[in-house]
Each structure stands twice: as C-alpha cells, then as structure tokens.
C-alpha cells in the first residue's frame, strides 16, 4: 500500500492498522480511534451486532485524518438488549477489521417521537414540522429528520439531517414520478424512539398522467402514463443503475506529478446523468459508476489509473471513461495505457464518472 510522504513521493507502508479503542457514548454513538496516517482516504464500515443475533452493516464515511471518529450507530437500535460493534477500515488495496467493542445495554424508550407533517412546494423544497404534541422537542438535540426518495418501488436516496427542510429541486424535471417520505429520528436514544414514517408524497406529480398505486409501491409500467420511449429509457436506466452498483472499494493510483489528490468512490448516478452518459456511449456498456473529486482547485489535468474490477475483466475487452461534469456535459476520456486490468485517463473535469467497455468481435 502506498502512503504519501512529506516530499510528495510515495513509500510502502507495512500494513493498515485496525481501528482502536472502540467504545459507546451515553447516547449510543459508536466511537473509535483511527491510528493510520493523515492524507490518505479510508472508508470506515461498522458491523453492529444486535440482541437477536443478527449483524447489520453500516456503510460508513470516508475519513482522511487520524484521530477520533464518531458514528450514529444508535439508529440500528430497534429492540431492547445488548449491542456491540466492530469497525472495518478499507483503503484502495487492503482492509482490516477491529476487535469487538464492549456492549451497550439499550432499553427502548416508551416515548416515540411525533410523526412529521410534510409539505412539498413547487420548487421541490420538502419541509417538515412535528405533528401535534411536538412542542418542547429541540431540533438537533432531541430529534432530526430522515428523508427518503423513492422511484419505481425502490429507495434511490436517503439522508438524515438536523434540518427541517431539504432541497430536491434536481428531481423536479424528471419524466417519472418521484416520491418522498420522512420520519422523525431520535438524537437521544435513551429518551425517544423514532417516529412512524409519513405517507409517500409525490415530489413531481405532474411528471406522469397517472400515478402508480400508493399501497404496494411496486413498479408496474401499466400504471405509469408515460410515453413509450420515455418509459423504455427509464426502465433501462434502472437496469443500468443497479447493474453498475458495487460495494467494493475502488482501487486506483495517481501520478505523483499531479498538482492535487483525488478521491474515487462507487456511486449510484441519477437518471439525468445516465441520459448524459448515453449520448456518448455508442456501442460501449456501462460497467461501473463513480464519483471522482479533486482535493483542491482543478487548475490542471490529473492522471488517474483505475483498476478494473475482476468481474469486468475479459480478453479482447477495451475500456474508457465518461465524465459528466457539473454542467451536465459528457466528456469521453480515452484509455492511455495498454494493460488489460487497468484504465488510465487524464481529466480536469469532475463529478460523475462511468467506466464503460466494449468487446471485440472475437470476444463476443
């Protein structure tokens, strides 16, 4: 594994160190210490062991500094009993799992937070207030809101915030109906339990002449009064989106001469981004989708070498990258190396990326 030195070159470290000093806060937050050096990116996943014997994975954040890290693991407390957790730290080419924490004894509170009242305005702003009985609760101290977007019977976005509103304007122009639902989430697990979910509310009800049934939330094309070509595109998008998903940590290297560092993450890309990919896709197929971001001002091109996931490698297959920049414009990035297991490209544009491939006639 490569670590950056003070002089900008690289040296090989002996091993990635496991998370240390795992402990619980009084409010059920999982806390640990990252003993690894600053300057490189680590993903921190948590595995929460529940009283019924199940294990729930928390896909944690990317961290780039040593020291204390806090995760809101109390959201996995859905029954009274003993909870413990482990931390898995991952980099581009290795991972290590910690020892297990001590237990947290959870007694589920009798008080459940009030269900939110949710409204959506024409600009796509979703706003929440607590229902009757919500007086006296403090936002950010006692509670927050968990926002979800649903489309085609699938949850496509989720975020918990200490904010009473969220801007979903980017989804207002889509050609299919997107729904939002919200629940009130506890910020003090010792006092309050999460509320029930709100009803599903259409974010852009004018996008289709007929809405899908609001009970089962299953994708039934007959219920979507869309033009045939739009419906076909949307179904293809869902298929591509979920086929390109991966939980693996992307393996990549960067040229030491680059003026800045970059991060590479697996990421689901939205419908409009998929349509932008499609305009330059040609006879290529989307294999993976990523978010690639610069660490500073992208005032020059950075050279990046991405390792192609094993399951996509195949004799006679060629690869390249497509970037959709912040203005929504697609840019094709050629593969600059001849290796069969990597794709090397240069870019000074960032946002959403797709790794795409094409098989030669003999490989089909």
GROMACS .gro file of C-alpha atoms in nm:
model
  364
    1UNK     CA    1   0.000   0.000   0.000
    2UNK     CA    2   0.134   0.346  -0.083
    3UNK     CA    3   0.145   0.637   0.156
    4UNK     CA    4   0.230   0.995   0.066
    5UNK     CA    5   0.548   1.138   0.217
    6UNK     CA    6   0.620   1.498   0.309
    7UNK     CA    7   0.811   1.540  -0.016
    8UNK     CA    8   0.524   1.436  -0.240
    9UNK     CA    9   0.669   1.100  -0.341
   10UNK     CA   10   0.547   0.766  -0.210
   11UNK     CA   11   0.678   0.494   0.018
   12UNK     CA   12   0.544   0.150   0.106
   13UNK     CA   13   0.385   0.108   0.448
   14UNK     CA   14   0.399  -0.223   0.631
   15UNK     CA   15   0.025  -0.262   0.691
   16UNK     CA   16  -0.303  -0.087   0.753
   17UNK     CA   17  -0.370  -0.063   1.126
   18UNK     CA   18  -0.703  -0.166   1.276
   19UNK     CA   19  -0.935   0.082   1.447
   20UNK     CA   20  -0.860   0.111   1.818
   21UNK     CA   21  -1.037   0.190   2.144
   22UNK     CA   22  -1.390   0.109   2.030
   23UNK     CA   23  -1.645   0.247   2.276
   24UNK     CA   24  -2.002   0.370   2.306
   25UNK     CA   25  -2.118   0.717   2.403
   26UNK     CA   26  -2.401   0.754   2.652
   27UNK     CA   27  -2.635   0.820   2.358
   28UNK     CA   28  -2.540   0.509   2.160
   29UNK     CA   29  -2.283   0.661   1.925
   30UNK     CA   30  -2.007   0.427   1.816
   31UNK     CA   31  -1.665   0.587   1.870
   32UNK     CA   32  -1.321   0.467   1.767
   33UNK     CA   33  -0.967   0.595   1.708
   34UNK     CA   34  -0.806   0.579   1.363
   35UNK     CA   35  -0.430   0.520   1.417
   36UNK     CA   36  -0.337   0.547   1.049
   37UNK     CA   37  -0.156   0.845   0.890
   38UNK     CA   38  -0.325   1.161   0.766
   39UNK     CA   39  -0.353   1.243   0.398
   40UNK     CA   40  -0.491   0.918   0.256
   41UNK     CA   41  -0.853   0.817   0.237
   42UNK     CA   42  -1.004   0.537   0.443
   43UNK     CA   43  -1.359   0.407   0.446
   44UNK     CA   44  -1.494   0.311   0.787
   45UNK     CA   45  -1.766   0.046   0.786
   46UNK     CA   46  -1.931  -0.067   1.109
   47UNK     CA   47  -2.085  -0.404   1.187
   48UNK     CA   48  -2.347  -0.378   1.459
   49UNK     CA   49  -2.432  -0.699   1.648
   50UNK     CA   50  -2.793  -0.697   1.772
   51UNK     CA   51  -2.968  -0.877   2.060
   52UNK     CA   52  -3.143  -1.121   1.824
   53UNK     CA   53  -2.807  -1.242   1.690
   54UNK     CA   54  -2.824  -1.051   1.361
   55UNK     CA   55  -2.547  -0.830   1.226
   56UNK     CA   56  -2.628  -0.501   1.050
   57UNK     CA   57  -2.372  -0.329   0.828
   58UNK     CA   58  -2.335   0.048   0.845
   59UNK     CA   59  -2.165   0.176   0.529
   60UNK     CA   60  -1.960   0.443   0.691
   61UNK     CA   61  -1.794   0.765   0.577
   62UNK     CA   62  -1.467   0.832   0.405
   63UNK     CA   63  -1.209   0.967   0.651
   64UNK     CA   64  -0.870   1.116   0.574
   65UNK     CA   65  -0.732   1.202   0.918
   66UNK     CA   66  -0.612   1.008   1.218
   67UNK     CA   67  -0.789   1.053   1.550
   68UNK     CA   68  -1.138   1.008   1.687
   69UNK     CA   69  -1.432   0.913   1.462
   70UNK     CA   70  -1.797   0.905   1.576
   71UNK     CA   71  -2.076   0.711   1.400
   72UNK     CA   72  -2.451   0.735   1.473
   73UNK     CA   73  -2.496   0.361   1.528
   74UNK     CA   74  -2.795   0.409   1.758
   75UNK     CA   75  -3.019   0.415   1.452
   76UNK     CA   76  -2.981   0.036   1.449
   77UNK     CA   77  -3.132   0.003   1.798
   78UNK     CA   78  -3.479  -0.136   1.729
   79UNK     CA   79  -3.516  -0.368   2.029
   80UNK     CA   80  -3.407  -0.371   2.391
   81UNK     CA   81  -3.091  -0.567   2.473
   82UNK     CA   82  -2.713  -0.575   2.427
   83UNK     CA   83  -2.539  -0.422   2.123
   84UNK     CA   84  -2.174  -0.430   2.019
   85UNK     CA   85  -1.985  -0.329   1.705
   86UNK     CA   86  -1.670  -0.383   1.501
   87UNK     CA   87  -1.501  -0.141   1.261
   88UNK     CA   88  -1.360  -0.231   0.920
   89UNK     CA   89  -1.111   0.017   0.771
   90UNK     CA   90  -1.053  -0.006   0.396
   91UNK     CA   91  -0.817   0.162   0.151
   92UNK     CA   92  -0.763   0.112  -0.220
   93UNK     CA   93  -0.586  -0.219  -0.178
   94UNK     CA   94  -0.635  -0.355   0.173
   95UNK     CA   95  -0.872  -0.379   0.468
   96UNK     CA   96  -0.851  -0.465   0.835
   97UNK     CA   97  -1.118  -0.537   1.094
   98UNK     CA   98  -1.103  -0.436   1.459
   99UNK     CA   99  -1.176  -0.631   1.771
  100UNK     CA  100  -1.532  -0.609   1.902
  101UNK     CA  101  -1.643  -0.330   2.132
  102UNK     CA  102  -1.791  -0.379   2.474
  103UNK     CA  103  -2.170  -0.397   2.486
  104UNK     CA  104  -2.422  -0.116   2.506
  105UNK     CA  105  -2.730  -0.206   2.712
  106UNK     CA  106  -3.029  -0.050   2.540
  107UNK     CA  107  -3.375  -0.013   2.689
  108UNK     CA  108  -3.614   0.101   2.421
  109UNK     CA  109  -3.795   0.415   2.544
  110UNK     CA  110  -4.170   0.419   2.580
  111UNK     CA  111  -4.184   0.768   2.428
  112UNK     CA  112  -4.197   0.772   2.048
  113UNK     CA  113  -4.123   1.096   1.866
  114UNK     CA  114  -4.416   1.265   1.690
  115UNK     CA  115  -4.467   1.180   1.324
  116UNK     CA  116  -4.362   1.465   1.091
  117UNK     CA  117  -4.605   1.672   0.888
  118UNK     CA  118  -4.450   1.702   0.541
  119UNK     CA  119  -4.515   1.957   0.267
  120UNK     CA  120  -4.363   1.998  -0.081
  121UNK     CA  121  -4.363   2.327  -0.269
  122UNK     CA  122  -4.344   2.387  -0.644
  123UNK     CA  123  -3.967   2.441  -0.629
  124UNK     CA  124  -3.907   2.094  -0.484
  125UNK     CA  125  -3.836   2.206  -0.128
  126UNK     CA  126  -3.956   1.946   0.124
  127UNK     CA  127  -4.039   2.098   0.463
  128UNK     CA  128  -4.121   1.923   0.791
  129UNK     CA  129  -4.276   2.017   1.122
  130UNK     CA  130  -4.366   1.794   1.413
  131UNK     CA  131  -4.727   1.693   1.448
  132UNK     CA  132  -4.937   1.793   1.746
  133UNK     CA  133  -4.752   1.706   2.065
  134UNK     CA  134  -4.416   1.807   1.921
  135UNK     CA  135  -4.380   2.115   2.138
  136UNK     CA  136  -4.076   2.114   2.363
  137UNK     CA  137  -3.857   1.893   2.142
  138UNK     CA  138  -3.534   2.061   2.023
  139UNK     CA  139  -3.416   2.003   1.665
  140UNK     CA  140  -3.063   1.864   1.661
  141UNK     CA  141  -3.068   1.782   2.032
  142UNK     CA  142  -3.376   1.562   2.062
  143UNK     CA  143  -3.454   1.483   1.701
  144UNK     CA  144  -3.375   1.519   1.331
  145UNK     CA  145  -3.546   1.412   1.010
  146UNK     CA  146  -3.469   1.119   0.782
  147UNK     CA  147  -3.555   1.196   0.418
  148UNK     CA  148  -3.606   0.926   0.155
  149UNK     CA  149  -3.673   0.949  -0.221
  150UNK     CA  150  -3.850   0.658  -0.391
  151UNK     CA  151  -3.894   0.580  -0.760
  152UNK     CA  152  -4.016   0.266  -0.929
  153UNK     CA  153  -4.068   0.089  -0.597
  154UNK     CA  154  -3.704   0.143  -0.493
  155UNK     CA  155  -3.542   0.381  -0.248
  156UNK     CA  156  -3.299   0.591  -0.451
  157UNK     CA  157  -3.185   0.841  -0.185
  158UNK     CA  158  -3.169   0.863   0.195
  159UNK     CA  159  -3.024   1.122   0.429
  160UNK     CA  160  -3.068   1.202   0.797
  161UNK     CA  161  -3.039   1.573   0.879
  162UNK     CA  162  -3.076   1.813   1.169
  163UNK     CA  163  -3.265   2.034   0.924
  164UNK     CA  164  -3.639   2.083   0.883
  165UNK     CA  165  -3.616   2.115   0.504
  166UNK     CA  166  -3.422   1.970   0.212
  167UNK     CA  167  -3.391   2.081  -0.150
  168UNK     CA  168  -3.493   1.816  -0.403
  169UNK     CA  169  -3.529   2.059  -0.696
  170UNK     CA  170  -3.294   1.847  -0.906
  171UNK     CA  171  -3.560   1.575  -0.926
  172UNK     CA  172  -3.847   1.804  -1.030
  173UNK     CA  173  -3.780   1.783  -1.406
  174UNK     CA  174  -3.768   1.404  -1.430
  175UNK     CA  175  -4.009   1.227  -1.662
  176UNK     CA  176  -4.135   0.986  -1.397
  177UNK     CA  177  -4.298   1.045  -1.060
  178UNK     CA  178  -4.063   1.056  -0.762
  179UNK     CA  179  -4.196   1.023  -0.406
  180UNK     CA  180  -4.064   1.146  -0.075
  181UNK     CA  181  -4.130   1.020   0.276
  182UNK     CA  182  -3.989   1.135   0.610
  183UNK     CA  183  -3.968   1.009   0.965
  184UNK     CA  184  -3.857   1.188   1.281
  185UNK     CA  185  -3.533   1.029   1.406
  186UNK     CA  186  -3.409   1.040   1.762
  187UNK     CA  187  -3.093   1.224   1.859
  188UNK     CA  188  -3.118   1.088   2.214
  189UNK     CA  189  -3.173   0.714   2.205
  190UNK     CA  190  -3.203   0.699   2.584
  191UNK     CA  191  -3.519   0.913   2.579
  192UNK     CA  192  -3.700   0.872   2.248
  193UNK     CA  193  -3.770   0.618   1.976
  194UNK     CA  194  -3.806   0.708   1.606
  195UNK     CA  195  -4.149   0.807   1.479
  196UNK     CA  196  -4.359   0.630   1.222
  197UNK     CA  197  -4.299   0.719   0.856
  198UNK     CA  198  -4.506   0.985   0.686
  199UNK     CA  199  -4.718   0.895   0.386
  200UNK     CA  200  -4.549   0.881   0.047
  201UNK     CA  201  -4.587   1.223  -0.115
  202UNK     CA  202  -4.529   1.282  -0.490
  203UNK     CA  203  -4.247   1.530  -0.540
  204UNK     CA  204  -4.334   1.600  -0.904
  205UNK     CA  205  -4.691   1.473  -0.953
  206UNK     CA  206  -4.726   1.633  -1.296
  207UNK     CA  207  -4.450   1.415  -1.442
  208UNK     CA  208  -4.691   1.133  -1.533
  209UNK     CA  209  -5.058   1.142  -1.635
  210UNK     CA  210  -5.132   0.854  -1.399
  211UNK     CA  211  -4.954   0.779  -1.072
  212UNK     CA  212  -4.867   0.429  -0.957
  213UNK     CA  213  -5.075   0.271  -0.682
  214UNK     CA  214  -4.980   0.409  -0.341
  215UNK     CA  215  -5.011   0.086  -0.145
  216UNK     CA  216  -4.758  -0.178  -0.254
  217UNK     CA  217  -4.512   0.066  -0.416
  218UNK     CA  218  -4.416  -0.184  -0.680
  219UNK     CA  219  -4.308  -0.077  -1.026
  220UNK     CA  220  -4.587  -0.158  -1.269
  221UNK     CA  221  -4.530   0.002  -1.611
  222UNK     CA  222  -4.903  -0.011  -1.688
  223UNK     CA  223  -4.962   0.236  -1.404
  224UNK     CA  224  -4.720   0.492  -1.543
  225UNK     CA  225  -4.886   0.700  -1.813
  226UNK     CA  226  -4.557   0.781  -1.983
  227UNK     CA  227  -4.471   0.800  -2.349
  228UNK     CA  228  -4.337   0.464  -2.465
  229UNK     CA  229  -3.987   0.595  -2.541
  230UNK     CA  230  -3.958   0.772  -2.204
  231UNK     CA  231  -4.076   0.464  -2.017
  232UNK     CA  232  -3.831   0.247  -2.207
  233UNK     CA  233  -3.547   0.485  -2.118
  234UNK     CA  234  -3.644   0.485  -1.751
  235UNK     CA  235  -3.661   0.107  -1.728
  236UNK     CA  236  -3.322   0.085  -1.900
  237UNK     CA  237  -3.186   0.341  -1.655
  238UNK     CA  238  -3.299   0.136  -1.352
  239UNK     CA  239  -3.141  -0.175  -1.501
  240UNK     CA  240  -2.813   0.006  -1.572
  241UNK     CA  241  -2.810   0.183  -1.237
  242UNK     CA  242  -2.841  -0.132  -1.029
  243UNK     CA  243  -2.613  -0.337  -1.257
  244UNK     CA  244  -2.337  -0.077  -1.211
  245UNK     CA  245  -2.361  -0.070  -0.831
  246UNK     CA  246  -2.083  -0.219  -0.621
  247UNK     CA  247  -1.980  -0.222  -0.256
  248UNK     CA  248  -1.611  -0.280  -0.329
  249UNK     CA  249  -1.365  -0.002  -0.259
  250UNK     CA  250  -1.226   0.123  -0.593
  251UNK     CA  251  -0.856   0.052  -0.640
  252UNK     CA  252  -0.666   0.334  -0.808
  253UNK     CA  253  -0.335   0.517  -0.820
  254UNK     CA  254  -0.249   0.871  -0.923
  255UNK     CA  255   0.053   1.019  -1.095
  256UNK     CA  256   0.300   1.169  -0.840
  257UNK     CA  257   0.330   1.471  -1.072
  258UNK     CA  258  -0.038   1.563  -1.027
  259UNK     CA  259  -0.089   1.904  -0.869
  260UNK     CA  260  -0.364   1.774  -0.638
  261UNK     CA  261  -0.505   1.450  -0.497
  262UNK     CA  262  -0.837   1.292  -0.592
  263UNK     CA  263  -1.086   1.061  -0.424
  264UNK     CA  264  -1.270   0.782  -0.606
  265UNK     CA  265  -1.593   0.633  -0.468
  266UNK     CA  266  -1.852   0.392  -0.600
  267UNK     CA  267  -2.174   0.586  -0.652
  268UNK     CA  268  -2.523   0.547  -0.790
  269UNK     CA  269  -2.588   0.801  -1.064
  270UNK     CA  270  -2.924   0.958  -1.134
  271UNK     CA  271  -3.148   0.939  -1.438
  272UNK     CA  272  -3.032   1.266  -1.599
  273UNK     CA  273  -2.672   1.161  -1.556
  274UNK     CA  274  -2.749   0.827  -1.719
  275UNK     CA  275  -2.904   1.008  -2.016
  276UNK     CA  276  -2.588   1.219  -2.049
  277UNK     CA  277  -2.372   0.904  -2.045
  278UNK     CA  278  -2.597   0.756  -2.312
  279UNK     CA  279  -2.540   1.042  -2.558
  280UNK     CA  280  -2.174   0.942  -2.599
  281UNK     CA  281  -2.195   0.574  -2.501
  282UNK     CA  282  -2.215   0.440  -2.857
  283UNK     CA  283  -2.158   0.063  -2.862
  284UNK     CA  284  -2.000   0.063  -2.515
  285UNK     CA  285  -2.167  -0.074  -2.200
  286UNK     CA  286  -2.162   0.087  -1.854
  287UNK     CA  287  -1.970  -0.135  -1.612
  288UNK     CA  288  -1.935   0.082  -1.300
  289UNK     CA  289  -2.024   0.433  -1.193
  290UNK     CA  290  -1.814   0.652  -0.964
  291UNK     CA  291  -1.785   0.992  -0.808
  292UNK     CA  292  -1.433   1.129  -0.859
  293UNK     CA  293  -1.349   1.456  -0.684
  294UNK     CA  294  -1.035   1.672  -0.661
  295UNK     CA  295  -0.890   1.764  -0.321
  296UNK     CA  296  -0.828   2.122  -0.435
  297UNK     CA  297  -0.859   2.356  -0.731
  298UNK     CA  298  -0.854   2.150  -1.052
  299UNK     CA  299  -0.642   2.400  -1.245
  300UNK     CA  300  -0.458   2.128  -1.437
  301UNK     CA  301  -0.521   1.774  -1.552
  302UNK     CA  302  -0.470   1.484  -1.312
  303UNK     CA  303  -0.362   1.143  -1.437
  304UNK     CA  304  -0.550   0.855  -1.272
  305UNK     CA  305  -0.511   0.479  -1.313
  306UNK     CA  306  -0.818   0.281  -1.208
  307UNK     CA  307  -0.804  -0.095  -1.156
  308UNK     CA  308  -1.082  -0.266  -1.349
  309UNK     CA  309  -1.298  -0.485  -1.120
  310UNK     CA  310  -1.217  -0.854  -1.166
  311UNK     CA  311  -1.566  -0.945  -1.282
  312UNK     CA  312  -1.542  -0.694  -1.570
  313UNK     CA  313  -1.204  -0.810  -1.696
  314UNK     CA  314  -1.220  -1.016  -2.016
  315UNK     CA  315  -0.988  -1.095  -2.306
  316UNK     CA  316  -1.047  -0.868  -2.604
  317UNK     CA  317  -1.238  -0.609  -2.399
  318UNK     CA  318  -1.148  -0.240  -2.422
  319UNK     CA  319  -1.232   0.029  -2.168
  320UNK     CA  320  -1.261   0.404  -2.139
  321UNK     CA  321  -1.417   0.657  -1.902
  322UNK     CA  322  -1.701   0.903  -1.942
  323UNK     CA  323  -1.723   1.208  -1.718
  324UNK     CA  324  -2.040   1.414  -1.676
  325UNK     CA  325  -1.923   1.750  -1.541
  326UNK     CA  326  -2.111   1.986  -1.309
  327UNK     CA  327  -2.283   2.147  -1.609
  328UNK     CA  328  -2.421   1.809  -1.717
  329UNK     CA  329  -2.194   1.780  -2.021
  330UNK     CA  330  -2.048   1.436  -2.105
  331UNK     CA  331  -1.675   1.406  -2.180
  332UNK     CA  332  -1.517   1.089  -2.323
  333UNK     CA  333  -1.178   1.006  -2.170
  334UNK     CA  334  -0.962   0.762  -2.363
  335UNK     CA  335  -0.765   0.482  -2.201
  336UNK     CA  336  -0.397   0.586  -2.210
  337UNK     CA  337  -0.244   0.251  -2.116
  338UNK     CA  338  -0.232  -0.091  -2.284
  339UNK     CA  339  -0.283  -0.304  -1.971
  340UNK     CA  340  -0.588  -0.527  -1.970
  341UNK     CA  341  -0.665  -0.480  -1.599
  342UNK     CA  342  -0.642  -0.100  -1.570
  343UNK     CA  343  -0.771   0.210  -1.739
  344UNK     CA  344  -0.557   0.526  -1.728
  345UNK     CA  345  -0.706   0.867  -1.808
  346UNK     CA  346  -0.640   1.236  -1.762
  347UNK     CA  347  -0.906   1.486  -1.656
  348UNK     CA  348  -0.954   1.836  -1.521
  349UNK     CA  349  -1.334   1.793  -1.518
  350UNK     CA  350  -1.503   1.623  -1.224
  351UNK     CA  351  -1.836   1.500  -1.097
  352UNK     CA  352  -1.993   1.172  -1.215
  353UNK     CA  353  -1.790   0.907  -1.398
  354UNK     CA  354  -1.869   0.581  -1.573
  355UNK     CA  355  -1.626   0.302  -1.655
  356UNK     CA  356  -1.750   0.167  -1.991
  357UNK     CA  357  -1.636  -0.125  -2.205
  358UNK     CA  358  -1.670  -0.282  -2.548
  359UNK     CA  359  -1.591  -0.638  -2.658
  360UNK     CA  360  -1.409  -0.713  -2.977
  361UNK     CA  361  -1.590  -0.924  -3.237
  362UNK     CA  362  -1.379  -1.229  -3.147
  363UNK     CA  363  -1.459  -1.193  -2.776
  364UNK     CA  364  -1.836  -1.182  -2.816
   0.00000   0.00000   0.00000
